[in-house]
PDB file of C-alpha atoms in Angstrom:
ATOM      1  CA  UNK R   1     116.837 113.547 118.464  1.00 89.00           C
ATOM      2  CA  UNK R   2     114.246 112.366 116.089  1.00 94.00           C
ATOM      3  CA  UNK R   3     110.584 111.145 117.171  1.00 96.00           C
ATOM      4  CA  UNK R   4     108.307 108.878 115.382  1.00 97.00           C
ATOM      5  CA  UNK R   5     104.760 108.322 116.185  1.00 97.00           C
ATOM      6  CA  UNK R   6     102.913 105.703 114.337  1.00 97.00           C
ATOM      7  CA  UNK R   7      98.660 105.336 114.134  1.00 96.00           C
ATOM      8  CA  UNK R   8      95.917 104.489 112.187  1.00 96.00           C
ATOM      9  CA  UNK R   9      96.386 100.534 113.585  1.00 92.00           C
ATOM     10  CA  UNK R  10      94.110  99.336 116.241  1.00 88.00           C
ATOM     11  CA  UNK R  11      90.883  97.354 116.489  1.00 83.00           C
ATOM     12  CA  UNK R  12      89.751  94.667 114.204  1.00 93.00           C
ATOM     13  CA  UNK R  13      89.669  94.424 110.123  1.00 96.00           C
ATOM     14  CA  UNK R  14      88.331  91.897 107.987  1.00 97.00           C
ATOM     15  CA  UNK R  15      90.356  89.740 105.247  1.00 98.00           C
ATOM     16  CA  UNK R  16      90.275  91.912 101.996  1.00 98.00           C
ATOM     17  CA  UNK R  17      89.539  95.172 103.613  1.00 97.00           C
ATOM     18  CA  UNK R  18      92.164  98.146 103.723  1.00 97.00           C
ATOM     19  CA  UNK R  19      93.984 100.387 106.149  1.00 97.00           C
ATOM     20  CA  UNK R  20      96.397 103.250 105.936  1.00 97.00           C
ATOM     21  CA  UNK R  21      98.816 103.738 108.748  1.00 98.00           C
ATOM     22  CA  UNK R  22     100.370 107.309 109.869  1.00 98.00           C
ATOM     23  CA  UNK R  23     104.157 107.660 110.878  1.00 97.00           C
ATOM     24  CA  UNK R  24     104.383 111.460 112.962  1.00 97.00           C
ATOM     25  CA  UNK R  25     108.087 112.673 111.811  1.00 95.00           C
ATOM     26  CA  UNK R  26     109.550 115.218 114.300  1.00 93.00           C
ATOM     27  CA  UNK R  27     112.831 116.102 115.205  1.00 93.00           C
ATOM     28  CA  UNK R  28     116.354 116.109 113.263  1.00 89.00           C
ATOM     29  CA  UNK R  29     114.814 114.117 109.994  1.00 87.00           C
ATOM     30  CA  UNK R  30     115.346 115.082 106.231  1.00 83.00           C
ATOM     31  CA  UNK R  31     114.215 115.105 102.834  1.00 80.00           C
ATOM     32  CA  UNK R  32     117.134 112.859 102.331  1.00 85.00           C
ATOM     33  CA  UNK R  33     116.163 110.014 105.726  1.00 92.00           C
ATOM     34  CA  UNK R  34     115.042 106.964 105.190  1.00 96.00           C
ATOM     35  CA  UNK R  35     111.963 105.664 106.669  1.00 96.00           C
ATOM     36  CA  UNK R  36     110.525 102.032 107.084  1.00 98.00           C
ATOM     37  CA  UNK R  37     107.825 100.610 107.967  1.00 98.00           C
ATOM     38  CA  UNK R  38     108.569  96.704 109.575  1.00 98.00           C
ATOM     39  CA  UNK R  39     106.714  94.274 111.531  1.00 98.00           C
ATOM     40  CA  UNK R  40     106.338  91.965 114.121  1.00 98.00           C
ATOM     41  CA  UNK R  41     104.154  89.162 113.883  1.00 96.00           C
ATOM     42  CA  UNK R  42     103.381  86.978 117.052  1.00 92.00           C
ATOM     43  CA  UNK R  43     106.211  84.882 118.113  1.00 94.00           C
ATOM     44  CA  UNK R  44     107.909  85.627 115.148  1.00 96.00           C
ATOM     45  CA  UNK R  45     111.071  88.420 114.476  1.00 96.00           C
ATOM     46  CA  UNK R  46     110.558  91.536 112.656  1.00 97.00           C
ATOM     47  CA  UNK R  47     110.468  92.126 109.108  1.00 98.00           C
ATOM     48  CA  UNK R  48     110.895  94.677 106.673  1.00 98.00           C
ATOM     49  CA  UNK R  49     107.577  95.986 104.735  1.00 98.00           C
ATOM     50  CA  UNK R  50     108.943  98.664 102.640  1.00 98.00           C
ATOM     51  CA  UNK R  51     110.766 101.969 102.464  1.00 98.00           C
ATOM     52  CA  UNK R  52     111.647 105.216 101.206  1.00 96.00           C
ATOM     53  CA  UNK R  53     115.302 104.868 100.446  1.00 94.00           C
ATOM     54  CA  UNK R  54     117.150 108.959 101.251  1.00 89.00           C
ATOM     55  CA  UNK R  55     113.732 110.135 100.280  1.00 81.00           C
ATOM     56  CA  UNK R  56     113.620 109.192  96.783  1.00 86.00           C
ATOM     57  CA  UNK R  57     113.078 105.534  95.609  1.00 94.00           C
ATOM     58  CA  UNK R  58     110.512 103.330  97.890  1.00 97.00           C
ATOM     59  CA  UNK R  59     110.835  99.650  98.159  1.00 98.00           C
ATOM     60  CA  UNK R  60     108.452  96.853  98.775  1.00 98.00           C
ATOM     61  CA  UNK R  61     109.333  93.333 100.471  1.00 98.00           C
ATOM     62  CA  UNK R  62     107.285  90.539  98.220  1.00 98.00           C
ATOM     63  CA  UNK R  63     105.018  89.831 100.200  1.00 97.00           C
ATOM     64  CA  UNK R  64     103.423  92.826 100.477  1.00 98.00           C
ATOM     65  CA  UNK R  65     104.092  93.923  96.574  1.00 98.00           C
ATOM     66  CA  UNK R  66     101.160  94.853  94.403  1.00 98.00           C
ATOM     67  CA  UNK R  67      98.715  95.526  98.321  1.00 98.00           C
ATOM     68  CA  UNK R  68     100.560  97.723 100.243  1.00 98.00           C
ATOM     69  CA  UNK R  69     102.273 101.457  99.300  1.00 98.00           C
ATOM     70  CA  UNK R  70     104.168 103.673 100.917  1.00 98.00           C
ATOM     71  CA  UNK R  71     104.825 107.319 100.641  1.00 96.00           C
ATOM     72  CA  UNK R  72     105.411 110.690 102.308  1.00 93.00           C
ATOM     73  CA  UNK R  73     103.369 113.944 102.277  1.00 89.00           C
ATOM     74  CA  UNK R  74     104.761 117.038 100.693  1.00 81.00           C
ATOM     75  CA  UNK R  75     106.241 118.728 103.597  1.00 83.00           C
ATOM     76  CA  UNK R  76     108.092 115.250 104.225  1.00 80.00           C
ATOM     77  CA  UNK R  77     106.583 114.875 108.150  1.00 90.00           C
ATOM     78  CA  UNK R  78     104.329 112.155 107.990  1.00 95.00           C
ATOM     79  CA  UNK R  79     105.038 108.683 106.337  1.00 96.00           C
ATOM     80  CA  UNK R  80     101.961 106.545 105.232  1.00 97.00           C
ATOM     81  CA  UNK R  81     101.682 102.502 104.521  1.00 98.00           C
ATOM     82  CA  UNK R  82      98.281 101.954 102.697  1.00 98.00           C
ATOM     83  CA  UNK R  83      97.576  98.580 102.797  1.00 98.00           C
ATOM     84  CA  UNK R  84      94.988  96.632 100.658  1.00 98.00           C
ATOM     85  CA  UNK R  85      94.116  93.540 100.249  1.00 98.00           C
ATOM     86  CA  UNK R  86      94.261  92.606 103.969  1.00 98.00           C
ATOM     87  CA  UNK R  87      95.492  88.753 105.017  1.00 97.00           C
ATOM     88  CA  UNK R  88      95.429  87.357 108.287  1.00 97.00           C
ATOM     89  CA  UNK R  89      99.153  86.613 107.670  1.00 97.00           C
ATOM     90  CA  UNK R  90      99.165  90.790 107.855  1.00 98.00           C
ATOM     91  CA  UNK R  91      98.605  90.398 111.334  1.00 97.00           C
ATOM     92  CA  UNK R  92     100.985  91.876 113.522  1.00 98.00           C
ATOM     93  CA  UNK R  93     102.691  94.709 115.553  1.00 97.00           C
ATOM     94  CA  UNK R  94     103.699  97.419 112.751  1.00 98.00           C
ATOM     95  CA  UNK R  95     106.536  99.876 113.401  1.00 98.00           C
ATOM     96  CA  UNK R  96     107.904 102.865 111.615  1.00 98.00           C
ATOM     97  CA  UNK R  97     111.817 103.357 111.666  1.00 98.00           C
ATOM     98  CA  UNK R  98     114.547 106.387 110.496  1.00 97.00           C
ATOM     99  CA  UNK R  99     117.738 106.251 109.910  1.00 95.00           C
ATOM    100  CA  UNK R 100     119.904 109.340 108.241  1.00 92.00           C
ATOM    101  CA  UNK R 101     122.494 107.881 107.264  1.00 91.00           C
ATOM    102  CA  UNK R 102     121.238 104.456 106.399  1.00 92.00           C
ATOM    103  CA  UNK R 103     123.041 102.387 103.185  1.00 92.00           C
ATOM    104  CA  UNK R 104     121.028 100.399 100.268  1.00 92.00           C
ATOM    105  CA  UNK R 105     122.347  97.514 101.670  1.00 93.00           C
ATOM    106  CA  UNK R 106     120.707  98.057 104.742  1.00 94.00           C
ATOM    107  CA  UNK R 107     117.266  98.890 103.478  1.00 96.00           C
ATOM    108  CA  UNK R 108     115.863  95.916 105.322  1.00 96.00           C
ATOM    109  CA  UNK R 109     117.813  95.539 108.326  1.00 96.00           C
ATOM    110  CA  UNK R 110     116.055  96.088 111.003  1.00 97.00           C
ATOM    111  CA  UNK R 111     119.230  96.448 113.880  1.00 96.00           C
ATOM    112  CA  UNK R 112     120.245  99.167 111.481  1.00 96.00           C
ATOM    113  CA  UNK R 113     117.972 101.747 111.564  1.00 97.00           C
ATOM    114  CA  UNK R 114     118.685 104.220 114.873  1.00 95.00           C
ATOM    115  CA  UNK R 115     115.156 105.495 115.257  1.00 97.00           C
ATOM    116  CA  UNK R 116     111.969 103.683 116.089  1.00 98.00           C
ATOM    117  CA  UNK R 117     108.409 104.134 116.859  1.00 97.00           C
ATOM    118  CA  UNK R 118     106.387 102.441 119.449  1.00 97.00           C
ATOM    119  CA  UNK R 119     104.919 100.528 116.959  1.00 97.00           C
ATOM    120  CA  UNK R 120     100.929  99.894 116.245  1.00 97.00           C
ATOM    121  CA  UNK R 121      98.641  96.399 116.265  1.00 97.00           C
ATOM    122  CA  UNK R 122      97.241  95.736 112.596  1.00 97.00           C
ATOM    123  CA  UNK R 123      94.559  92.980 113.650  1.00 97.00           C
ATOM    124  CA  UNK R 124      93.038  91.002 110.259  1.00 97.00           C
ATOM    125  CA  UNK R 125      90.444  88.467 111.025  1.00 96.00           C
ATOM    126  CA  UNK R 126      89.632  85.884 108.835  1.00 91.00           C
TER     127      UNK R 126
END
């Protein structure tokens, strides 16, 4: 089984400002999963932010390209998503995902990734 615990969301930011979020790997995970960070916005479906593709390449979706970065620690059990630039249109519930034997194709797929956190509220005001 593999566990994923997301943090760092929570509380209120302000339009500009920055955040990093935390994604707790535990479990049967690999140098060679890949893990995503989506969203959820209110009333609206989930959507990918970015990922690090069998633990080498990482991805971006456009709107987030050139703010936000994600990338993994050294002993490959935490995933981060630093986010800069903050919009209101950031707003939403943020999850972290896993799959091990996920596909490029799939990268941004949200029904195809097996593992999921509970997800954490990135707030921006502005």
């Amino acid at each position: 089984q593999v566990q994923l615990v997301e943090s760092g969301g929570g509380g209120l930011v302000q339009a500009g400002g920055s955040l990093r979020l935390s994604c707790a790997l535990s479990g049967r995970t690999s140098s060679t999963s890949t893990v995503a960070w989506f969203r959820q916005p209110p009333g609206k479906e989930r959507e990918f932010v970015a990922a690090i593709f069998r633990g080498g390449r990482s991805y971006h979706a456009d709107s987030v390209k050139g703010r936000f970065t994600i990338s993994r620690d050294n002993a490959k059990t935490t995933v981060f998503l630093q986010m800069n630039s903050l919009k209101p249109e950031d707003t939403a519930l943020y999850f972290c995902a896993l799959d091990n034997r996920l596909i490029l194709s799939s990268l941004r797929v949200a029904a195809d990734y097996d593992y999921w956190g509970q997800g954490t509220q990135v707030t921006v005001s502005s």
